[in-house]
Amino acid sequence: MFGIPGQSISMFRKDVEEALSYNPSHISLYGLEIHEKTPFGQNERIIKWESEHQELFEEMYLWA
């Protein structure tokens, strides 16, 4: 999963590279979606982080 608050691009890359080191036959990567009626969606700090880090989310998506 990527786009988690506090996650950096280097952390994300490290996690993906570690997963790939196990030679899986398949790997799926999902971006965190924050929905309004969830605890994350009602957390002001999380909402602010998400809006401020949209470019990071996009960078992770494109790197994957």
Short mmCIF file of N, CA and C in Angstrom, two decimals:
data_model
loop_
_atom_site.label_atom_id
_atom_site.label_comp_id
_atom_site.label_asym_id
_atom_site.label_seq_id
_atom_site.Cartn_x
_atom_site.Cartn_y
_atom_site.Cartn_z
N MET A 1 0.85 -1.17 0.00
CA MET A 1 0.00 0.00 0.00
C MET A 1 0.89 1.23 0.00
N PHE A 2 0.46 2.24 -0.73
CA PHE A 2 1.23 3.48 -0.75
C PHE A 2 0.31 4.66 -0.51
N GLY A 3 0.93 5.79 -0.19
CA GLY A 3 0.16 6.98 0.13
C GLY A 3 -0.26 7.03 1.58
N ILE A 4 0.42 6.26 2.42
CA ILE A 4 0.13 6.22 3.85
C ILE A 4 0.76 7.44 4.51
N PRO A 5 0.03 8.15 5.35
CA PRO A 5 0.61 9.31 6.02
C PRO A 5 1.93 8.95 6.72
N GLY A 6 2.95 9.75 6.44
CA GLY A 6 4.27 9.53 7.03
C GLY A 6 5.19 8.68 6.16
N GLN A 7 4.66 8.07 5.12
CA GLN A 7 5.45 7.21 4.23
C GLN A 7 6.22 8.08 3.22
N SER A 8 7.50 7.84 3.11
CA SER A 8 8.31 8.56 2.13
C SER A 8 8.48 7.70 0.88
N ILE A 9 8.94 8.31 -0.19
CA ILE A 9 9.19 7.55 -1.42
C ILE A 9 10.27 6.50 -1.19
N SER A 10 11.27 6.82 -0.39
CA SER A 10 12.33 5.83 -0.13
C SER A 10 11.80 4.66 0.69
N MET A 11 10.91 4.91 1.63
CA MET A 11 10.30 3.82 2.41
C MET A 11 9.48 2.92 1.49
N PHE A 12 8.72 3.56 0.61
CA PHE A 12 7.88 2.81 -0.32
C PHE A 12 8.73 1.94 -1.24
N ARG A 13 9.76 2.52 -1.82
CA ARG A 13 10.64 1.77 -2.71
C ARG A 13 11.29 0.59 -1.99
N LYS A 14 11.73 0.83 -0.77
CA LYS A 14 12.36 -0.24 0.02
C LYS A 14 11.37 -1.39 0.24
N ASP A 15 10.13 -1.05 0.59
CA ASP A 15 9.11 -2.08 0.82
C ASP A 15 8.84 -2.89 -0.45
N VAL A 16 8.73 -2.20 -1.58
CA VAL A 16 8.48 -2.89 -2.85
C VAL A 16 9.66 -3.78 -3.22
N GLU A 17 10.86 -3.25 -3.09
CA GLU A 17 12.05 -4.04 -3.42
C GLU A 17 12.17 -5.26 -2.52
N GLU A 18 11.82 -5.11 -1.24
CA GLU A 18 11.87 -6.27 -0.35
C GLU A 18 10.84 -7.30 -0.76
N ALA A 19 9.64 -6.86 -1.08
CA ALA A 19 8.60 -7.80 -1.52
C ALA A 19 9.05 -8.54 -2.78
N LEU A 20 9.66 -7.83 -3.71
CA LEU A 20 10.13 -8.45 -4.95
C LEU A 20 11.29 -9.41 -4.73
N SER A 21 12.03 -9.22 -3.65
CA SER A 21 13.17 -10.12 -3.37
C SER A 21 12.71 -11.55 -3.06
N TYR A 22 11.43 -11.71 -2.75
CA TYR A 22 10.88 -13.05 -2.49
C TYR A 22 10.41 -13.73 -3.78
N ASN A 23 10.62 -13.06 -4.91
CA ASN A 23 10.25 -13.59 -6.23
C ASN A 23 8.78 -14.03 -6.31
N PRO A 24 7.86 -13.16 -5.95
CA PRO A 24 6.45 -13.54 -6.02
C PRO A 24 6.00 -13.68 -7.47
N SER A 25 5.00 -14.49 -7.70
CA SER A 25 4.47 -14.63 -9.06
C SER A 25 3.60 -13.44 -9.42
N HIS A 26 3.18 -12.70 -8.42
CA HIS A 26 2.31 -11.54 -8.64
C HIS A 26 2.45 -10.60 -7.45
N ILE A 27 2.33 -9.32 -7.70
CA ILE A 27 2.30 -8.34 -6.62
C ILE A 27 1.30 -7.26 -7.01
N SER A 28 0.48 -6.84 -6.06
CA SER A 28 -0.48 -5.77 -6.28
C SER A 28 -0.14 -4.62 -5.34
N LEU A 29 -0.23 -3.42 -5.85
CA LEU A 29 0.03 -2.23 -5.05
C LEU A 29 -1.21 -1.35 -5.10
N TYR A 30 -1.63 -0.89 -3.94
CA TYR A 30 -2.83 -0.07 -3.84
C TYR A 30 -2.52 1.23 -3.14
N GLY A 31 -3.07 2.30 -3.67
CA GLY A 31 -2.94 3.60 -3.03
C GLY A 31 -4.03 3.77 -1.99
N LEU A 32 -3.67 4.38 -0.88
CA LEU A 32 -4.64 4.63 0.18
C LEU A 32 -5.70 5.60 -0.31
N GLU A 33 -6.94 5.23 -0.17
CA GLU A 33 -8.06 6.11 -0.48
C GLU A 33 -8.72 6.50 0.82
N ILE A 34 -8.86 7.78 1.03
CA ILE A 34 -9.47 8.28 2.26
C ILE A 34 -10.90 8.68 1.96
N HIS A 35 -11.84 8.00 2.59
CA HIS A 35 -13.26 8.25 2.38
C HIS A 35 -13.82 9.06 3.55
N GLU A 36 -14.71 9.95 3.21
CA GLU A 36 -15.25 10.93 4.16
C GLU A 36 -15.85 10.31 5.43
N LYS A 37 -16.53 9.21 5.32
CA LYS A 37 -17.25 8.64 6.47
C LYS A 37 -16.43 7.62 7.25
N THR A 38 -15.11 7.66 7.11
CA THR A 38 -14.23 6.77 7.85
C THR A 38 -13.46 7.57 8.89
N PRO A 39 -12.85 6.91 9.87
CA PRO A 39 -12.04 7.64 10.85
C PRO A 39 -10.94 8.49 10.19
N PHE A 40 -10.29 7.96 9.15
CA PHE A 40 -9.28 8.76 8.44
C PHE A 40 -9.92 9.98 7.78
N GLY A 41 -11.07 9.79 7.19
CA GLY A 41 -11.76 10.86 6.48
C GLY A 41 -12.29 11.95 7.39
N GLN A 42 -12.34 11.67 8.68
CA GLN A 42 -12.81 12.66 9.64
C GLN A 42 -11.67 13.24 10.47
N ASN A 43 -10.46 12.83 10.18
CA ASN A 43 -9.29 13.29 10.91
C ASN A 43 -8.66 14.47 10.17
N GLU A 44 -8.74 15.64 10.78
CA GLU A 44 -8.24 16.87 10.14
C GLU A 44 -6.77 16.75 9.74
N ARG A 45 -5.97 16.15 10.59
CA ARG A 45 -4.54 16.02 10.32
C ARG A 45 -4.29 15.14 9.09
N ILE A 46 -5.03 14.06 8.98
CA ILE A 46 -4.89 13.15 7.84
C ILE A 46 -5.34 13.84 6.55
N ILE A 47 -6.45 14.54 6.62
CA ILE A 47 -6.97 15.25 5.45
C ILE A 47 -5.96 16.29 4.97
N LYS A 48 -5.39 17.02 5.91
CA LYS A 48 -4.38 18.03 5.56
C LYS A 48 -3.17 17.36 4.93
N TRP A 49 -2.69 16.27 5.53
CA TRP A 49 -1.52 15.56 5.00
C TRP A 49 -1.80 15.10 3.56
N GLU A 50 -2.98 14.54 3.35
CA GLU A 50 -3.32 14.03 2.01
C GLU A 50 -3.29 15.16 0.98
N SER A 51 -3.87 16.29 1.30
CA SER A 51 -3.90 17.39 0.33
C SER A 51 -2.52 17.97 0.07
N GLU A 52 -1.65 17.95 1.07
CA GLU A 52 -0.30 18.50 0.92
C GLU A 52 0.66 17.54 0.22
N HIS A 53 0.31 16.27 0.13
CA HIS A 53 1.24 15.27 -0.40
C HIS A 53 0.72 14.56 -1.65
N GLN A 54 -0.14 15.22 -2.39
CA GLN A 54 -0.69 14.61 -3.61
C GLN A 54 0.40 14.29 -4.62
N GLU A 55 1.40 15.16 -4.74
CA GLU A 55 2.50 14.90 -5.68
C GLU A 55 3.30 13.67 -5.28
N LEU A 56 3.51 13.47 -3.99
CA LEU A 56 4.22 12.29 -3.50
C LEU A 56 3.44 11.02 -3.85
N PHE A 57 2.12 11.07 -3.64
CA PHE A 57 1.25 9.94 -3.97
C PHE A 57 1.40 9.60 -5.46
N GLU A 58 1.37 10.62 -6.30
CA GLU A 58 1.51 10.42 -7.75
C GLU A 58 2.88 9.86 -8.10
N GLU A 59 3.92 10.33 -7.43
CA GLU A 59 5.27 9.82 -7.68
C GLU A 59 5.36 8.34 -7.34
N MET A 60 4.76 7.95 -6.22
CA MET A 60 4.76 6.54 -5.83
C MET A 60 4.01 5.70 -6.85
N TYR A 61 2.88 6.19 -7.29
CA TYR A 61 2.07 5.48 -8.28
C TYR A 61 2.86 5.27 -9.57
N LEU A 62 3.49 6.32 -10.05
CA LEU A 62 4.24 6.23 -11.30
C LEU A 62 5.48 5.35 -11.16
N TRP A 63 6.12 5.38 -9.99
CA TRP A 63 7.30 4.55 -9.78
C TRP A 63 6.93 3.07 -9.80
N ALA A 64 5.79 2.75 -9.21
CA ALA A 64 5.35 1.35 -9.14
C ALA A 64 5.05 0.83 -10.53
#
